Amino acid sequence: EIMSDINIVEIVGRLGSDPNEHHADNGFTIAGMSVATNRSWKDKRSGEWQKRTDWHQVSAFGKRAEWCISELKKGSRVRVLGRLQTDVVEDNYRQRKYYTKIIAHKIGLE
């Protein structure tokens, strides 16, 4: 029996800044965004509410990227559906750095 792997992620959060516009050598549009998601919980020991913000790097391509650039701005509440991708970069000290981002398949205002 062959099982397929699944790499799907969905987040709902707010943009920390306007999308960054980039262009590939062939003119293909790329939009880069930082999306914040928040969660809160009550600390069992102290009884105080705690809050954590996680930042997610999101990339969109082509027509999707163009829509993001024209329609989204800092503070926009978005729903992102996509896949995780981890890139490996070697720094000046030959240390490997790992960067995980979401490649958006669907993105829209929430």
mmCIF file with all atom_site columns, N, CA and C in Angstrom, residues 49-93:
data_model
loop_
_atom_site.group_PDB
_atom_site.id
_atom_site.type_symbol
_atom_site.label_atom_id
_atom_site.label_alt_id
_atom_site.label_comp_id
_atom_site.label_asym_id
_atom_site.label_entity_id
_atom_site.label_seq_id
_atom_site.pdbx_PDB_ins_code
_atom_site.Cartn_x
_atom_site.Cartn_y
_atom_site.Cartn_z
_atom_site.occupancy
_atom_site.B_iso_or_equiv
_atom_site.pdbx_formal_charge
_atom_site.auth_seq_id
_atom_site.auth_comp_id
_atom_site.auth_asym_id
_atom_site.auth_atom_id
_atom_site.pdbx_PDB_model_num
ATOM 1   N N  . TRP A 1 49 ? -3.926 35.597 32.512  1.00 0.00 ? 49 TRP A N  1
ATOM 2   C CA . TRP A 1 49 ? -4.003 35.321 31.085  1.00 0.00 ? 49 TRP A CA 1
ATOM 3   C C  . TRP A 1 49 ? -2.647 35.589 30.442  1.00 0.00 ? 49 TRP A C  1
ATOM 4   N N  . GLN A 1 50 ? -2.227 34.689 29.579  1.00 0.00 ? 50 GLN A N  1
ATOM 5   C CA . GLN A 1 50 ? -0.986 34.811 28.819  1.00 0.00 ? 50 GLN A CA 1
ATOM 6   C C  . GLN A 1 50 ? -1.344 34.959 27.346  1.00 0.00 ? 50 GLN A C  1
ATOM 7   N N  . LYS A 1 51 ? -0.457 35.605 26.591  1.00 0.00 ? 51 LYS A N  1
ATOM 8   C CA . LYS A 1 51 ? -0.692 35.793 25.164  1.00 0.00 ? 51 LYS A CA 1
ATOM 9   C C  . LYS A 1 51 ? 0.602  35.521 24.412  1.00 0.00 ? 51 LYS A C  1
ATOM 10  N N  . ARG A 1 52 ? 0.480  34.875 23.266  1.00 0.00 ? 52 ARG A N  1
ATOM 11  C CA . ARG A 1 52 ? 1.648  34.625 22.428  1.00 0.00 ? 52 ARG A CA 1
ATOM 12  C C  . ARG A 1 52 ? 1.296  34.969 20.995  1.00 0.00 ? 52 ARG A C  1
ATOM 13  N N  . THR A 1 53 ? 2.214  35.660 20.331  1.00 0.00 ? 53 THR A N  1
ATOM 14  C CA . THR A 1 53 ? 2.083  35.971 18.912  1.00 0.00 ? 53 THR A CA 1
ATOM 15  C C  . THR A 1 53 ? 3.132  35.173 18.160  1.00 0.00 ? 53 THR A C  1
ATOM 16  N N  . ASP A 1 54 ? 2.703  34.455 17.126  1.00 0.00 ? 54 ASP A N  1
ATOM 17  C CA . ASP A 1 54 ? 3.618  33.746 16.235  1.00 0.00 ? 54 ASP A CA 1
ATOM 18  C C  . ASP A 1 54 ? 3.602  34.450 14.889  1.00 0.00 ? 54 ASP A C  1
ATOM 19  N N  . TRP A 1 55 ? 4.783  34.610 14.296  1.00 0.00 ? 55 TRP A N  1
ATOM 20  C CA . TRP A 1 55 ? 4.917  35.250 12.992  1.00 0.00 ? 55 TRP A CA 1
ATOM 21  C C  . TRP A 1 55 ? 5.202  34.202 11.934  1.00 0.00 ? 55 TRP A C  1
ATOM 22  N N  . HIS A 1 56 ? 4.470  34.296 10.824  1.00 0.00 ? 56 HIS A N  1
ATOM 23  C CA . HIS A 1 56 ? 4.595  33.337 9.731   1.00 0.00 ? 56 HIS A CA 1
ATOM 24  C C  . HIS A 1 56 ? 4.982  34.096 8.463   1.00 0.00 ? 56 HIS A C  1
ATOM 25  N N  . GLN A 1 57 ? 6.018  33.620 7.801   1.00 0.00 ? 57 GLN A N  1
ATOM 26  C CA . GLN A 1 57 ? 6.407  34.205 6.522   1.00 0.00 ? 57 GLN A CA 1
ATOM 27  C C  . GLN A 1 57 ? 5.612  33.512 5.430   1.00 0.00 ? 57 GLN A C  1
ATOM 28  N N  . VAL A 1 58 ? 4.985  34.308 4.560   1.00 0.00 ? 58 VAL A N  1
ATOM 29  C CA . VAL A 1 58 ? 4.122  33.783 3.507   1.00 0.00 ? 58 VAL A CA 1
ATOM 30  C C  . VAL A 1 58 ? 4.602  34.323 2.166   1.00 0.00 ? 58 VAL A C  1
ATOM 31  N N  . SER A 1 59 ? 4.638  33.453 1.159   1.00 0.00 ? 59 SER A N  1
ATOM 32  C CA . SER A 1 59 ? 4.974  33.863 -0.206  1.00 0.00 ? 59 SER A CA 1
ATOM 33  C C  . SER A 1 59 ? 3.834  33.487 -1.138  1.00 0.00 ? 59 SER A C  1
ATOM 34  N N  . ALA A 1 60 ? 3.495  34.405 -2.043  1.00 0.00 ? 60 ALA A N  1
ATOM 35  C CA . ALA A 1 60 ? 2.490  34.156 -3.067  1.00 0.00 ? 60 ALA A CA 1
ATOM 36  C C  . ALA A 1 60 ? 3.118  34.490 -4.420  1.00 0.00 ? 60 ALA A C  1
ATOM 37  N N  . PHE A 1 61 ? 2.641  33.846 -5.476  1.00 0.00 ? 61 PHE A N  1
ATOM 38  C CA . PHE A 1 61 ? 3.256  33.982 -6.785  1.00 0.00 ? 61 PHE A CA 1
ATOM 39  C C  . PHE A 1 61 ? 2.228  34.309 -7.858  1.00 0.00 ? 61 PHE A C  1
ATOM 40  N N  . GLY A 1 62 ? 2.682  34.972 -8.927  1.00 0.00 ? 62 GLY A N  1
ATOM 41  C CA . GLY A 1 62 ? 1.856  35.236 -10.105 1.00 0.00 ? 62 GLY A CA 1
ATOM 42  C C  . GLY A 1 62 ? 0.658  36.113 -9.809  1.00 0.00 ? 62 GLY A C  1
ATOM 43  N N  . LYS A 1 63 ? -0.501 35.714 -10.362 1.00 0.00 ? 63 LYS A N  1
ATOM 44  C CA . LYS A 1 63 ? -1.741 36.494 -10.190 1.00 0.00 ? 63 LYS A CA 1
ATOM 45  C C  . LYS A 1 63 ? -2.116 36.618 -8.716  1.00 0.00 ? 63 LYS A C  1
ATOM 46  N N  . ARG A 1 64 ? -1.882 35.564 -7.944  1.00 0.00 ? 64 ARG A N  1
ATOM 47  C CA . ARG A 1 64 ? -2.169 35.599 -6.501  1.00 0.00 ? 64 ARG A CA 1
ATOM 48  C C  . ARG A 1 64 ? -1.328 36.682 -5.833  1.00 0.00 ? 64 ARG A C  1
ATOM 49  N N  . ALA A 1 65 ? -0.062 36.775 -6.207  1.00 0.00 ? 65 ALA A N  1
ATOM 50  C CA . ALA A 1 65 ? 0.832  37.802 -5.654  1.00 0.00 ? 65 ALA A CA 1
ATOM 51  C C  . ALA A 1 65 ? 0.356  39.195 -6.045  1.00 0.00 ? 65 ALA A C  1
ATOM 52  N N  . GLU A 1 66 ? -0.034 39.358 -7.291  1.00 0.00 ? 66 GLU A N  1
ATOM 53  C CA . GLU A 1 66 ? -0.515 40.661 -7.756  1.00 0.00 ? 66 GLU A CA 1
ATOM 54  C C  . GLU A 1 66 ? -1.754 41.095 -6.973  1.00 0.00 ? 66 GLU A C  1
ATOM 55  N N  . TRP A 1 67 ? -2.669 40.135 -6.707  1.00 0.00 ? 67 TRP A N  1
ATOM 56  C CA . TRP A 1 67 ? -3.860 40.450 -5.908  1.00 0.00 ? 67 TRP A CA 1
ATOM 57  C C  . TRP A 1 67 ? -3.445 40.890 -4.510  1.00 0.00 ? 67 TRP A C  1
ATOM 58  N N  . CYS A 1 68 ? -2.511 40.163 -3.884  1.00 0.00 ? 68 CYS A N  1
ATOM 59  C CA . CYS A 1 68 ? -2.060 40.502 -2.532  1.00 0.00 ? 68 CYS A CA 1
ATOM 60  C C  . CYS A 1 68 ? -1.505 41.922 -2.489  1.00 0.00 ? 68 CYS A C  1
ATOM 61  N N  . ILE A 1 69 ? -0.688 42.263 -3.466  1.00 0.00 ? 69 ILE A N  1
ATOM 62  C CA . ILE A 1 69 ? -0.048 43.575 -3.501  1.00 0.00 ? 69 ILE A CA 1
ATOM 63  C C  . ILE A 1 69 ? -1.085 44.685 -3.667  1.00 0.00 ? 69 ILE A C  1
ATOM 64  N N  . SER A 1 70 ? -2.111 44.442 -4.481  1.00 0.00 ? 70 SER A N  1
ATOM 65  C CA . SER A 1 70 ? -3.111 45.497 -4.725  1.00 0.00 ? 70 SER A CA 1
ATOM 66  C C  . SER A 1 70 ? -4.172 45.569 -3.638  1.00 0.00 ? 70 SER A C  1
ATOM 67  N N  . GLU A 1 71 ? -4.492 44.470 -2.972  1.00 0.00 ? 71 GLU A N  1
ATOM 68  C CA . GLU A 1 71 ? -5.633 44.430 -2.055  1.00 0.00 ? 71 GLU A CA 1
ATOM 69  C C  . GLU A 1 71 ? -5.277 44.396 -0.574  1.00 0.00 ? 71 GLU A C  1
ATOM 70  N N  . LEU A 1 72 ? -4.080 43.939 -0.219  1.00 0.00 ? 72 LEU A N  1
ATOM 71  C CA . LEU A 1 72 ? -3.743 43.766 1.191   1.00 0.00 ? 72 LEU A CA 1
ATOM 72  C C  . LEU A 1 72 ? -2.843 44.887 1.687   1.00 0.00 ? 72 LEU A C  1
ATOM 73  N N  . LYS A 1 73 ? -2.986 45.202 2.968   1.00 0.00 ? 73 LYS A N  1
ATOM 74  C CA . LYS A 1 73 ? -2.128 46.213 3.588   1.00 0.00 ? 73 LYS A CA 1
ATOM 75  C C  . LYS A 1 73 ? -1.898 45.814 5.039   1.00 0.00 ? 73 LYS A C  1
ATOM 76  N N  . LYS A 1 74 ? -1.001 46.505 5.689   1.00 0.00 ? 74 LYS A N  1
ATOM 77  C CA . LYS A 1 74 ? -0.710 46.245 7.092   1.00 0.00 ? 74 LYS A CA 1
ATOM 78  C C  . LYS A 1 74 ? -2.010 46.213 7.890   1.00 0.00 ? 74 LYS A C  1
ATOM 79  N N  . GLY A 1 75 ? -2.178 45.175 8.698   1.00 0.00 ? 75 GLY A N  1
ATOM 80  C CA . GLY A 1 75 ? -3.376 45.045 9.520   1.00 0.00 ? 75 GLY A CA 1
ATOM 81  C C  . GLY A 1 75 ? -4.494 44.234 8.884   1.00 0.00 ? 75 GLY A C  1
ATOM 82  N N  . SER A 1 76 ? -4.396 43.962 7.564   1.00 0.00 ? 76 SER A N  1
ATOM 83  C CA . SER A 1 76 ? -5.440 43.163 6.917   1.00 0.00 ? 76 SER A CA 1
ATOM 84  C C  . SER A 1 76 ? -5.536 41.794 7.573   1.00 0.00 ? 76 SER A C  1
ATOM 85  N N  . ARG A 1 77 ? -6.768 41.350 7.812   1.00 0.00 ? 77 ARG A N  1
ATOM 86  C CA . ARG A 1 77 ? -6.987 40.015 8.381   1.00 0.00 ? 77 ARG A CA 1
ATOM 87  C C  . ARG A 1 77 ? -7.160 39.049 7.214   1.00 0.00 ? 77 ARG A C  1
ATOM 88  N N  . VAL A 1 78 ? -6.296 38.048 7.143   1.00 0.00 ? 78 VAL A N  1
ATOM 89  C CA . VAL A 1 78 ? -6.280 37.143 5.997   1.00 0.00 ? 78 VAL A CA 1
ATOM 90  C C  . VAL A 1 78 ? -6.366 35.687 6.434   1.00 0.00 ? 78 VAL A C  1
ATOM 91  N N  . ARG A 1 79 ? -6.882 34.876 5.530   1.00 0.00 ? 79 ARG A N  1
ATOM 92  C CA . ARG A 1 79 ? -6.855 33.419 5.666   1.00 0.00 ? 79 ARG A CA 1
ATOM 93  C C  . ARG A 1 79 ? -5.918 32.911 4.579   1.00 0.00 ? 79 ARG A C  1
ATOM 94  N N  . VAL A 1 80 ? -4.932 32.118 4.978   1.00 0.00 ? 80 VAL A N  1
ATOM 95  C CA . VAL A 1 80 ? -3.948 31.581 4.041   1.00 0.00 ? 80 VAL A CA 1
ATOM 96  C C  . VAL A 1 80 ? -4.032 30.065 4.070   1.00 0.00 ? 80 VAL A C  1
ATOM 97  N N  . LEU A 1 81 ? -4.147 29.466 2.904   1.00 0.00 ? 81 LEU A N  1
ATOM 98  C CA . LEU A 1 81 ? -4.089 28.024 2.755   1.00 0.00 ? 81 LEU A CA 1
ATOM 99  C C  . LEU A 1 81 ? -2.908 27.721 1.843   1.00 0.00 ? 81 LEU A C  1
ATOM 100 N N  . GLY A 1 82 ? -2.021 26.858 2.295   1.00 0.00 ? 82 GLY A N  1
ATOM 101 C CA . GLY A 1 82 ? -0.856 26.567 1.483   1.00 0.00 ? 82 GLY A CA 1
ATOM 102 C C  . GLY A 1 82 ? -0.073 25.391 2.007   1.00 0.00 ? 82 GLY A C  1
ATOM 103 N N  . ARG A 1 83 ? 1.223  25.389 1.700   1.00 0.00 ? 83 ARG A N  1
ATOM 104 C CA . ARG A 1 83 ? 2.113  24.319 2.133   1.00 0.00 ? 83 ARG A CA 1
ATOM 105 C C  . ARG A 1 83 ? 3.345  24.918 2.778   1.00 0.00 ? 83 ARG A C  1
ATOM 106 N N  . LEU A 1 84 ? 3.958  24.164 3.662   1.00 0.00 ? 84 LEU A N  1
ATOM 107 C CA . LEU A 1 84 ? 5.201  24.609 4.295   1.00 0.00 ? 84 LEU A CA 1
ATOM 108 C C  . LEU A 1 84 ? 6.381  24.269 3.393   1.00 0.00 ? 84 LEU A C  1
ATOM 109 N N  . GLN A 1 85 ? 7.335  25.186 3.344   1.00 0.00 ? 85 GLN A N  1
ATOM 110 C CA . GLN A 1 85 ? 8.571  24.952 2.602   1.00 0.00 ? 85 GLN A CA 1
ATOM 111 C C  . GLN A 1 85 ? 9.728  25.471 3.447   1.00 0.00 ? 85 GLN A C  1
ATOM 112 N N  . THR A 1 86 ? 10.746 24.653 3.638   1.00 0.00 ? 86 THR A N  1
ATOM 113 C CA . THR A 1 86 ? 11.917 25.058 4.404   1.00 0.00 ? 86 THR A CA 1
ATOM 114 C C  . THR A 1 86 ? 13.103 25.214 3.462   1.00 0.00 ? 86 THR A C  1
ATOM 115 N N  . ASP A 1 87 ? 13.722 26.382 3.493   1.00 0.00 ? 87 ASP A N  1
ATOM 116 C CA . ASP A 1 87 ? 14.919 26.657 2.699   1.00 0.00 ? 87 ASP A CA 1
ATOM 117 C C  . ASP A 1 87 ? 16.130 26.643 3.621   1.00 0.00 ? 87 ASP A C  1
ATOM 118 N N  . VAL A 1 88 ? 17.253 26.179 3.099   1.00 0.00 ? 88 VAL A N  1
ATOM 119 C CA . VAL A 1 88 ? 18.497 26.127 3.857   1.00 0.00 ? 88 VAL A CA 1
ATOM 120 C C  . VAL A 1 88 ? 19.473 27.100 3.221   1.00 0.00 ? 88 VAL A C  1
ATOM 121 N N  . VAL A 1 89 ? 20.039 27.989 4.059   1.00 0.00 ? 89 VAL A N  1
ATOM 122 C CA . VAL A 1 89 ? 21.014 28.977 3.594   1.00 0.00 ? 89 VAL A CA 1
ATOM 123 C C  . VAL A 1 89 ? 22.250 28.864 4.476   1.00 0.00 ? 89 VAL A C  1
ATOM 124 N N  . GLU A 1 90 ? 23.417 28.935 3.848   1.00 0.00 ? 90 GLU A N  1
ATOM 125 C CA . GLU A 1 90 ? 24.650 28.899 4.622   1.00 0.00 ? 90 GLU A CA 1
ATOM 126 C C  . GLU A 1 90 ? 25.119 30.330 4.850   1.00 0.00 ? 90 GLU A C  1
ATOM 127 N N  . ASP A 1 91 ? 25.390 30.688 6.117   1.00 0.00 ? 91 ASP A N  1
ATOM 128 C CA . ASP A 1 91 ? 25.812 32.051 6.426   1.00 0.00 ? 91 ASP A CA 1
ATOM 129 C C  . ASP A 1 91 ? 27.317 32.214 6.194   1.00 0.00 ? 91 ASP A C  1
ATOM 130 N N  . ASN A 1 92 ? 27.842 33.395 6.526   1.00 0.00 ? 92 ASN A N  1
ATOM 131 C CA . ASN A 1 92 ? 29.269 33.693 6.310   1.00 0.00 ? 92 ASN A CA 1
ATOM 132 C C  . ASN A 1 92 ? 30.192 32.799 7.123   1.00 0.00 ? 92 ASN A C  1
ATOM 133 N N  . TYR A 1 93 ? 29.664 32.198 8.171   1.00 0.00 ? 93 TYR A N  1
ATOM 134 C CA . TYR A 1 93 ? 30.461 31.328 9.044   1.00 0.00 ? 93 TYR A CA 1
ATOM 135 C C  . TYR A 1 93 ? 30.244 29.852 8.712   1.00 0.00 ? 93 TYR A C  1
#
